Short mmCIF file of C-alpha atoms in Angstrom, two decimals:
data_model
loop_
_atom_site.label_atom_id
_atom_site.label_comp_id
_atom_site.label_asym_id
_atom_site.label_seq_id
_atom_site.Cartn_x
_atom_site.Cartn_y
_atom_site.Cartn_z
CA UNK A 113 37.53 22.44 42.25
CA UNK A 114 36.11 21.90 45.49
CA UNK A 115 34.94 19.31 47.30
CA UNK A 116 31.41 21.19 47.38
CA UNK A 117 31.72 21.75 44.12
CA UNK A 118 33.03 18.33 42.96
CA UNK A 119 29.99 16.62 45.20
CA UNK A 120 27.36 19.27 43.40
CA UNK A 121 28.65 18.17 39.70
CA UNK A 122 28.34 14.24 40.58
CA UNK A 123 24.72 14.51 41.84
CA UNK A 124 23.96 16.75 38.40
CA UNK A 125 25.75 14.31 36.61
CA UNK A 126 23.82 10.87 37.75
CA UNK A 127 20.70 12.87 37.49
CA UNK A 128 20.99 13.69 33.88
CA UNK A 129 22.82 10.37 32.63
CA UNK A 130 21.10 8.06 30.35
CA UNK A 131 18.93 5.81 32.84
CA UNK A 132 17.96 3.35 30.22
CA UNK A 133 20.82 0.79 30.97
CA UNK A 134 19.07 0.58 34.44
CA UNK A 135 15.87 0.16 33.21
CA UNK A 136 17.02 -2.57 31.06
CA UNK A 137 18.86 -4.28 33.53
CA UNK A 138 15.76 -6.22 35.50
CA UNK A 139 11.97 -6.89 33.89
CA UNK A 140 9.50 -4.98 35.19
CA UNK A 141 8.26 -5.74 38.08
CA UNK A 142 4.07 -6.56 37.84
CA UNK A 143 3.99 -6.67 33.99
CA UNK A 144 0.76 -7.69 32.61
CA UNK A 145 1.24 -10.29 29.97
CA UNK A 146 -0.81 -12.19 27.64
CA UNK A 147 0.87 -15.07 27.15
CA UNK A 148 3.89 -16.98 28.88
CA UNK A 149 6.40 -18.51 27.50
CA UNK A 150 5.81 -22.38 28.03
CA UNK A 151 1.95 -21.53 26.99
CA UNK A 152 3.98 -20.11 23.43
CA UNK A 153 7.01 -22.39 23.02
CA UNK A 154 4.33 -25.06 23.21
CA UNK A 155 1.68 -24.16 20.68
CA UNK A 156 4.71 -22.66 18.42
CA UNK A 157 6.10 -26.19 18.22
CA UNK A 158 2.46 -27.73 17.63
CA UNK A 159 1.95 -25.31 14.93
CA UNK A 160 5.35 -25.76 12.76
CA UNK A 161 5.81 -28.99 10.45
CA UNK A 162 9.13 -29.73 12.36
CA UNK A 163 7.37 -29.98 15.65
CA UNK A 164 4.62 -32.18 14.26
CA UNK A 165 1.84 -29.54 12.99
CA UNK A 166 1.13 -29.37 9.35
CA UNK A 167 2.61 -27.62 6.62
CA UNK A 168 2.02 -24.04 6.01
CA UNK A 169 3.57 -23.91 2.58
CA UNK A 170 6.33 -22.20 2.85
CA UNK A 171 10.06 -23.48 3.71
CA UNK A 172 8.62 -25.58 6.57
CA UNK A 173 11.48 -24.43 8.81
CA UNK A 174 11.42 -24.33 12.72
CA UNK A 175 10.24 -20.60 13.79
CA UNK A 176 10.59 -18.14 16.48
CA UNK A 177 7.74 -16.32 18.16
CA UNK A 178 7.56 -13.52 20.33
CA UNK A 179 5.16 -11.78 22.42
CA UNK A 180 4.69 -8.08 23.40
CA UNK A 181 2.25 -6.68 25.33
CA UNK A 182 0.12 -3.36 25.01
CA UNK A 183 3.02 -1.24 26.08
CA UNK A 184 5.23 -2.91 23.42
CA UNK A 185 7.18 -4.54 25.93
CA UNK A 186 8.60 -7.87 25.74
CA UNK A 187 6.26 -10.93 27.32
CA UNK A 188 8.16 -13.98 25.65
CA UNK A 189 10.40 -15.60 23.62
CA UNK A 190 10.31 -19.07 21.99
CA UNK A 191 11.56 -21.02 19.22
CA UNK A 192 10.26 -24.47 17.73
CA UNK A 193 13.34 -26.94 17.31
CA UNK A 194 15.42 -28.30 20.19
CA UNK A 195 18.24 -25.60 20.22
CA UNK A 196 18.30 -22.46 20.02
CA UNK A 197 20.32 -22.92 16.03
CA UNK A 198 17.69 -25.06 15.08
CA UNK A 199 15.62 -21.96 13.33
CA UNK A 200 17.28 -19.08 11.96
CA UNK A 201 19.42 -17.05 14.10
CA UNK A 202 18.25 -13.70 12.45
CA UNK A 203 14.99 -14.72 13.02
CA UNK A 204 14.47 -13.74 16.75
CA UNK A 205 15.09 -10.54 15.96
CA UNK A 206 12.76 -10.18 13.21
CA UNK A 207 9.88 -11.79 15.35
CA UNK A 208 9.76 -9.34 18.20
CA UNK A 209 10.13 -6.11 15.62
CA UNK A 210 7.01 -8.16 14.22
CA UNK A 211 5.18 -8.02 17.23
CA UNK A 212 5.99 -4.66 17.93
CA UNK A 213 5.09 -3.43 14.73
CA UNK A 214 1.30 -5.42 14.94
CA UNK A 215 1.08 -3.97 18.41
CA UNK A 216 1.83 -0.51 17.42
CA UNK A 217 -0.22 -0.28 14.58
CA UNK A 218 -3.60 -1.79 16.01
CA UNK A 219 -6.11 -0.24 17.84
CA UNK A 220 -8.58 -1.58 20.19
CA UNK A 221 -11.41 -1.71 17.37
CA UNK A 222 -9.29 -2.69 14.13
CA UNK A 223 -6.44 -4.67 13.81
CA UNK A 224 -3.67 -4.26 11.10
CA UNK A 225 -1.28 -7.38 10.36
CA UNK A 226 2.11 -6.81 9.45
CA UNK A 227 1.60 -8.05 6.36
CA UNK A 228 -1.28 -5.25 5.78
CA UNK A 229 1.70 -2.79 5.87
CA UNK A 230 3.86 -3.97 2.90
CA UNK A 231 2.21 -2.59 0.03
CA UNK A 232 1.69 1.25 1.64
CA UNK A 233 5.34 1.17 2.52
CA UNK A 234 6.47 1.04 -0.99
CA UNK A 235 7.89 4.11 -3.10
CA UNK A 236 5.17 6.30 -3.55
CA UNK A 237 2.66 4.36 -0.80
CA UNK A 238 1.00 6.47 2.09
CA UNK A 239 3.25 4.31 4.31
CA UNK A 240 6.62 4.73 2.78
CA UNK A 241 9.42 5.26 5.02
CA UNK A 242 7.29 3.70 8.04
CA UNK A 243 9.94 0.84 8.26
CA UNK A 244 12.66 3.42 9.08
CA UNK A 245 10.63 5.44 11.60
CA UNK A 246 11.11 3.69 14.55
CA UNK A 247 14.79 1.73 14.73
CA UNK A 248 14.98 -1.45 17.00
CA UNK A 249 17.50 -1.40 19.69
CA UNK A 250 20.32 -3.53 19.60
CA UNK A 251 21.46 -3.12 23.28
CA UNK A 252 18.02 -5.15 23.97
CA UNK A 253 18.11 -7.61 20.97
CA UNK A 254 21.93 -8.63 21.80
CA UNK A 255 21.80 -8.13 25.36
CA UNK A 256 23.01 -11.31 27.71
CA UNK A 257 24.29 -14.52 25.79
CA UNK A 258 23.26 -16.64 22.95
CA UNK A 259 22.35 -19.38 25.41
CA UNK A 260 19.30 -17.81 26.99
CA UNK A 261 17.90 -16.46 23.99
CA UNK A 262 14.26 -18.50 23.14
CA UNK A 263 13.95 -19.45 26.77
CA UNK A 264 11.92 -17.93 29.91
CA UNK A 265 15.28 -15.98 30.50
CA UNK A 266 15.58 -14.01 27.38
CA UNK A 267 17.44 -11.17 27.63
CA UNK A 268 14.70 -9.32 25.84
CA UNK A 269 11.41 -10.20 27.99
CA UNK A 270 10.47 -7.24 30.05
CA UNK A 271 11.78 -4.59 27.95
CA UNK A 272 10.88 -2.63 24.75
CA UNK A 273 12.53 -3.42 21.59
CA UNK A 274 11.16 -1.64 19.31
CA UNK A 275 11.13 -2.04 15.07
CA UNK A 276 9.08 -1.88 12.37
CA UNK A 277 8.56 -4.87 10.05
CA UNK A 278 6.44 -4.63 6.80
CA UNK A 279 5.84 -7.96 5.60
CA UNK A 280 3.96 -10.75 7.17
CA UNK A 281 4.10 -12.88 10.23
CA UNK A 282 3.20 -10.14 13.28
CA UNK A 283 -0.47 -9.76 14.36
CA UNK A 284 -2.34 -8.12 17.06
CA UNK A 285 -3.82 -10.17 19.83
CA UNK A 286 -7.41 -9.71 21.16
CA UNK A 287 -8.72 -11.65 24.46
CA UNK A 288 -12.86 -10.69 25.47
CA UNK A 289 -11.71 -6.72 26.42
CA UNK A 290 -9.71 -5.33 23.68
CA UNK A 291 -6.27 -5.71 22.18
CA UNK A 292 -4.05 -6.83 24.49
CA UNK A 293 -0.89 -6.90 22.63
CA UNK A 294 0.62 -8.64 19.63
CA UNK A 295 2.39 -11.22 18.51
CA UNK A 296 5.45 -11.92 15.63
CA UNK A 297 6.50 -14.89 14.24
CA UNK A 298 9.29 -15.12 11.87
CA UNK A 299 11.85 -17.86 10.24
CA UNK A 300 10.53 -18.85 7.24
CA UNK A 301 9.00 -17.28 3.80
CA UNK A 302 6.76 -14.07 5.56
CA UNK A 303 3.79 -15.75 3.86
CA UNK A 304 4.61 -18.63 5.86
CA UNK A 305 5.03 -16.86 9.10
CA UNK A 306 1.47 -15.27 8.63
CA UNK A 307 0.22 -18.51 8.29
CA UNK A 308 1.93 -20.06 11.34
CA UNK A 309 1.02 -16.50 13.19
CA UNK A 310 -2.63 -17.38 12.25
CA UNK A 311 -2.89 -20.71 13.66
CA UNK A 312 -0.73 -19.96 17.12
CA UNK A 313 -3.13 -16.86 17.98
CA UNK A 314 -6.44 -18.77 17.33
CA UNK A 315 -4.68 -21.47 19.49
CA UNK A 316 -3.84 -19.08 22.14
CA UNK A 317 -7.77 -18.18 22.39
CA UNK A 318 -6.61 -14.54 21.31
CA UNK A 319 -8.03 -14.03 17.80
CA UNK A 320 -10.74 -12.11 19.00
CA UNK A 321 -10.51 -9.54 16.37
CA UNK A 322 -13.18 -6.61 16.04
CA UNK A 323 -12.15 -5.60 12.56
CA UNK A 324 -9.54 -4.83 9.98
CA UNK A 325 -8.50 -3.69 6.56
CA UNK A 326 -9.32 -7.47 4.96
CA UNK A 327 -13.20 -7.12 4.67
CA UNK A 328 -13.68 -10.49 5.50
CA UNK A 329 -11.18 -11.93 7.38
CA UNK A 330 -10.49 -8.98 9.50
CA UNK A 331 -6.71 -8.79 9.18
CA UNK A 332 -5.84 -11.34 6.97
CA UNK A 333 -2.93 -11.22 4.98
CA UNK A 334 -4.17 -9.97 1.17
CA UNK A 335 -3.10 -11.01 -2.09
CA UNK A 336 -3.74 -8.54 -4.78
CA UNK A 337 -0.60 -7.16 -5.78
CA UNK A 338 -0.69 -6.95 -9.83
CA UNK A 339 1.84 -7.64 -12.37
CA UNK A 340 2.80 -4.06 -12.17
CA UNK A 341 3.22 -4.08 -8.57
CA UNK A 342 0.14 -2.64 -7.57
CA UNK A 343 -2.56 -3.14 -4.32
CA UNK A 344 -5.74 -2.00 -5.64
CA UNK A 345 -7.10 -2.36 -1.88
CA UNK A 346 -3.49 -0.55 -0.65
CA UNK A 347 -3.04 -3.22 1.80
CA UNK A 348 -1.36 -5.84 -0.43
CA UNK A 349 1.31 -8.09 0.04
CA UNK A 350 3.40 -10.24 -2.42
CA UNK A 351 2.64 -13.85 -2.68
CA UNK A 352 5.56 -16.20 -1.83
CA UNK A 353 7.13 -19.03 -3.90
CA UNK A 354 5.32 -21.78 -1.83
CA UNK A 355 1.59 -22.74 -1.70
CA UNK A 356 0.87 -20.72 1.51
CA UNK A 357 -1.31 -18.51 -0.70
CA UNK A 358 -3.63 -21.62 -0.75
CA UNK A 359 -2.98 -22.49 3.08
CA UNK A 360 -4.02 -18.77 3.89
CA UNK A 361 -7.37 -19.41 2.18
CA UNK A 362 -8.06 -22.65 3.43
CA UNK A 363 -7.08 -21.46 7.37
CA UNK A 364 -9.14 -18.12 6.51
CA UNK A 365 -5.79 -16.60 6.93
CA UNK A 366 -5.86 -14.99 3.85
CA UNK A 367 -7.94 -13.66 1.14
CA UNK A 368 -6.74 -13.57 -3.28
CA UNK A 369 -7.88 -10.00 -4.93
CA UNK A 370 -11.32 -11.05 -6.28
CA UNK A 371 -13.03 -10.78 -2.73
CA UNK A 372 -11.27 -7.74 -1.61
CA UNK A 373 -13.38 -4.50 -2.04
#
């Protein structure tokens, strides 16, 4: 080969190589963000039994949260307890598929709750096989070390993760224009997480929700699954082993089958 040739294939090469380990490598610069991460760590703590909030009926656990914005990328990261094993380690994960997953399946007039997802993605729902369709990427959820994972450094802020989550604890955010992103929380029972979801978007000012699939709670988590497995609304979700079917209720976080249409 030679060297014109050798110098032609290099240039082809680096133009058609994968650029997304580049991408990854930095946030992005001017990223519009809802919410930052001292603003979530904070209200996440104030909103967890552990951290001094009140129960929400579940495990009581410490929780991560995370934060994406309209573009499904990554705004923050935060957990509840002092370290970063304080909470489930599988958790983090699970919270910013969450928020993805709220984020993705909102729109600017009508919000849809993670938790509004579970019953259609059963066998034989109009949802089924959603949780499958879009895979999370592990290069971004594993990327950098354990040690910076829940703080303003995680490796995950400023890039999309990605993941689909069908059970409760991820909800779209909406400020005074529109939806401006979502957010997941996950680490205990999923009932639980709805309910500690609930309470940190209303404290963030950012439950300014036009409309959902719960007709009066907008998109409240709904519990009207049957004994034979059913969702007569088709937005159903499971009730846990806990009282957070009551919490919902009482935080207007949720809504039992006799009031859904």
């Amino acid at each position: 080969m030679s060297k014109r040739t050798a110098i032609a294939a290099g240039i082809l090469a680096a133009a058609f190589a994968p650029q997304g380990g580049i991408a990854q490598d930095q946030p992005r610069a001017g990223m519009s963000c809802p919410v930052d991460h001292d603003q979530l760590a904070d209200i996440l703590k104030k909103s967890v039994k552990p951290g001094g909030g009140p129960s929400n009926g579940g495990l009581d656990n410490n929780e991560w949260a995370a934060v994406v914005n309209r573009q499904g990328v990554v705004c923050a990261v935060a957990y509840s307890g002092s370290k970063v094993d304080d909470q489930w380690l599988g958790s983090r994960a699970i919270a910013a598929e969450k928020a993805n997953t709220a984020n993705a399946f909102s729109l600017k007039n009508k919000a849809m709750a993670t938790a509004n997802l579970y019953a259609g993605a059963q066998p034989g729902g109009f949802l089924f096989g959603a949780a499958l369709s879009n895979p999370p990427s592990p290069e971004i959820l594993y990327a950098g070390t354990p040690d910076e994972f829940g703080t303003a450094h995680d490796p995950m802020v400023g890039k999309p993760v990605g993941g689909v989550i069908v059970f409760g604890g991820g909800l779209a955010l909406y400020d005074g224009n529109g939806i401006a992103g979502a957010l997941g929380v996950s680490g205990d029972s999923s009932c639980a997480d709805h309910n500690v979801a609930w309470r940190v978007r209303h404290f963030l000012g950012l439950d300014h929700v036009p409309a959902g699939v719960s007709p009066n709670m907008k998109d409240a988590i709904i519990y009207d699954i049957g004994p034979d497995g059913k969702s007569p609304s088709g937005f159903g979700h499971p009730k846990c082993d806990g009282k957070e079917d009551q919490i919902a209720v009482d935080l207007g976080a949720g809504v039992s089958g006799n009031v859904v249409r």
